[in-house]
Coordinates of C-alpha atoms in Angstrom, one line a residue:
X1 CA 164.7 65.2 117.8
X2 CA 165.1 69.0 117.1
X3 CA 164.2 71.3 120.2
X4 CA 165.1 74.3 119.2
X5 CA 165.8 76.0 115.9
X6 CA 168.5 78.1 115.4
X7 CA 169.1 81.6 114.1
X8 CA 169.3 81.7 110.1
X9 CA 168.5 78.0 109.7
X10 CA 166.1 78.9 107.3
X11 CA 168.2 81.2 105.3
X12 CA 168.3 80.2 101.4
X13 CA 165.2 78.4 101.6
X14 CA 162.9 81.3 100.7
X15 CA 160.9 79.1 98.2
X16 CA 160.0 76.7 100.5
X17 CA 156.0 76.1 100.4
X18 CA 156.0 73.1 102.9
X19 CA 157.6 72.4 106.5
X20 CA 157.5 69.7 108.6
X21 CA 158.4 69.5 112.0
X22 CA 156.0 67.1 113.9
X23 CA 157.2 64.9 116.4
X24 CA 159.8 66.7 117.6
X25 CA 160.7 68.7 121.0
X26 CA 160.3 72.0 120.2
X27 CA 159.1 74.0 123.3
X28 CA 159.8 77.7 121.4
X29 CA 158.3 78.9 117.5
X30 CA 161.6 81.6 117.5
X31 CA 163.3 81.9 114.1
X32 CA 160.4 80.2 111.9
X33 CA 161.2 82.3 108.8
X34 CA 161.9 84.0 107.0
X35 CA 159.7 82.0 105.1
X36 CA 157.8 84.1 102.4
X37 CA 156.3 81.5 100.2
X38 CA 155.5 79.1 102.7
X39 CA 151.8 77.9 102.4
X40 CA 151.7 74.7 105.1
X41 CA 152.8 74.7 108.6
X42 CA 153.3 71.2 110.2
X43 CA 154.4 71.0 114.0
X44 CA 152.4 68.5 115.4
X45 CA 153.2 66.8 118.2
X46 CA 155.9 69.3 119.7
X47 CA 156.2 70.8 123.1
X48 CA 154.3 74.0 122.4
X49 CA 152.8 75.3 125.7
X50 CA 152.4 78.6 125.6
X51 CA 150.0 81.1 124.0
X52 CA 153.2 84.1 123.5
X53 CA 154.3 81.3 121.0
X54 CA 151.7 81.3 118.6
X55 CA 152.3 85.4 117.9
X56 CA 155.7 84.3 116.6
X57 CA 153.9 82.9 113.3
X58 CA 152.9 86.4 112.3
X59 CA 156.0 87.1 109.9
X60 CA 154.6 83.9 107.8
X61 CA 151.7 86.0 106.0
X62 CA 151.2 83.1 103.1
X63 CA 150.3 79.8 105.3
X64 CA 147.2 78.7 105.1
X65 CA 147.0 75.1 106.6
X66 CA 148.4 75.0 110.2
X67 CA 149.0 72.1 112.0
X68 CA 149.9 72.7 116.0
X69 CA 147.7 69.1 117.2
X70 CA 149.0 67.2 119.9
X71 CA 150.9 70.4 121.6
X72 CA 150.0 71.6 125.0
X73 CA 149.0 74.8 123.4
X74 CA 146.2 73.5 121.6
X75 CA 144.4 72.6 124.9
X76 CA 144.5 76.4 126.1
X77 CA 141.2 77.9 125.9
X78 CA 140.8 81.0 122.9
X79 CA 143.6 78.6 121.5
X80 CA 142.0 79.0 118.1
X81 CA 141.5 82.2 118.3
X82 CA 144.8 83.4 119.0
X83 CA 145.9 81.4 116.0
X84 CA 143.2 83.3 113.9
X85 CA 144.5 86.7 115.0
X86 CA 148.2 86.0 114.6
X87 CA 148.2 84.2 111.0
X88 CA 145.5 86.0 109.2
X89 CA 146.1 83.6 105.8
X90 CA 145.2 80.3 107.8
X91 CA 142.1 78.6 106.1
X92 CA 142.7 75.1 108.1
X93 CA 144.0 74.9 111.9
X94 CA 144.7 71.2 113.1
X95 CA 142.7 69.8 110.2
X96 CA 139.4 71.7 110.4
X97 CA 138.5 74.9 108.5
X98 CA 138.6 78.4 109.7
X99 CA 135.0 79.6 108.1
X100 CA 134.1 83.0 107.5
X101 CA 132.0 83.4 110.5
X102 CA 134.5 82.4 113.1
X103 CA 137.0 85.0 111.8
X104 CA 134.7 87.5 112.0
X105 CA 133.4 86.1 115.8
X106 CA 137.7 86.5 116.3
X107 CA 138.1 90.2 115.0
X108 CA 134.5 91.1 117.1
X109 CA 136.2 89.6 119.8
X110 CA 139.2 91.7 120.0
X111 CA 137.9 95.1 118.5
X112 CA 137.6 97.6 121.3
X113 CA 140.2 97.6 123.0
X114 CA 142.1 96.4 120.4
X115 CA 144.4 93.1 120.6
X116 CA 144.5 91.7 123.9
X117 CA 147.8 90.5 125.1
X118 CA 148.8 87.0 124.3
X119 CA 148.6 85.0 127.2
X120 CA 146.5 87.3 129.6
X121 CA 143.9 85.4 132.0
X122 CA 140.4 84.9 131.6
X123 CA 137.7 83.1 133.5
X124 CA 134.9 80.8 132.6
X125 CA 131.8 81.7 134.1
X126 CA 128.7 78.9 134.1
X127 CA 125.2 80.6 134.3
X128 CA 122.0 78.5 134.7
X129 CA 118.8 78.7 135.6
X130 CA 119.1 76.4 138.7
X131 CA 119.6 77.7 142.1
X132 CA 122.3 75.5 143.4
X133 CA 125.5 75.5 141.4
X134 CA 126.6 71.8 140.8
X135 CA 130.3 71.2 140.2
X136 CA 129.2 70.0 136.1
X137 CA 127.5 72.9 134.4
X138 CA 124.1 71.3 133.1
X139 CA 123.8 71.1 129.4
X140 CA 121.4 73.9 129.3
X141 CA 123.6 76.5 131.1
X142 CA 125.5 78.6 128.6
X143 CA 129.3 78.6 129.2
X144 CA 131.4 82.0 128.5
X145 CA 135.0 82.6 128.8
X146 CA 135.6 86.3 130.1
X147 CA 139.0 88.1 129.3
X148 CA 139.4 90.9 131.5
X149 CA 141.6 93.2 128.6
X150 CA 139.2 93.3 126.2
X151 CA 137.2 96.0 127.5
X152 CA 133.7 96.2 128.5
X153 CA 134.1 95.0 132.2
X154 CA 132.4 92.0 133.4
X155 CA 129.5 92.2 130.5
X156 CA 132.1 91.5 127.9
X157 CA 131.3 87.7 126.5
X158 CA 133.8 86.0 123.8
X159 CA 131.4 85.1 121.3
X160 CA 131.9 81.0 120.4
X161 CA 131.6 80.1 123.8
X162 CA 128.1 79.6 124.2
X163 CA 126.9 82.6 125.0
X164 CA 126.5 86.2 123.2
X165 CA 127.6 89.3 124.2
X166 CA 125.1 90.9 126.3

């Protein structure tokens, strides 16, 4: 299984439209290129756990099906998101499209202060109409994940998450 890939293994393969690297032990998405004519992305099923990794796919500006399933990293909330931001070109991430309207939900997400930083912490907030808070929001409490770098202070609301800005 590959873990790691090295410095200049891609080297001479500038024409490659296809990689796939699923199933495999790779923990880091250093030295992915360069790559310029590479349209699909396949790393399922790696060791991926980290948000930082996912800004490492910037230099490949033609991929537009992305495939990071089964990794740790596609748990992480804003996961989607952060994949939007950092490859620009992607039409399908794990399978399912990237429509018009969530790229532009992305891009209203991090205007303002301008990109956050890859990684930074965020809290979920549940609001209802309830008094008493049980430990399961209800299904008709609106969920919203706040990221504190994005400006706007506590009244700044991702939209996708349930909730609108407000």
């Amino acid at each position: 299984k590959i873990k790691q890939v090295d410095e200049g293994a891609f080297d001479g393969l500038r024409c490659l439209r296809e990689l796939r690297m699923d199933d495999n032990g790779l923990k880091s998405l250093t030295n992915l290129g360069p790559l310029p004519r590479l349209r699909a992305l396949h790393l399922a099923s790696n060791r991926i756990a980290e948000l930082g990794e996912l800004d490492k796919l910037r230099p490949l500006k033609h991929v537009v099906i992305v495939n990071l399933a089964q990794n740790p990293v596609a748990r992480k909330p804003l996961y989607r998101a952060h994949l939007i931001n950092a490859m620009s070109s992607a039409r399908a991430i794990d399978g399912k499209e990237v429509s018009e309207e969530e790229r532009e939900r992305v891009e209203q997400m991090l205007q303002g202060g301008g990109p956050a930083p890859i990684g930074a912490a965020g809290c979920y907030v549940f609001t209802e109409q309830q008094q008493q808070q049980p430990a399961i929001p209800p299904q008709n409490s609106n969920i919203a994940y706040m990221h504190p770098n994005l400006g706007g202070g506590p009244n700044r609301w991702l939209p996708g998450t349930g909730s609108e800005q407000r």
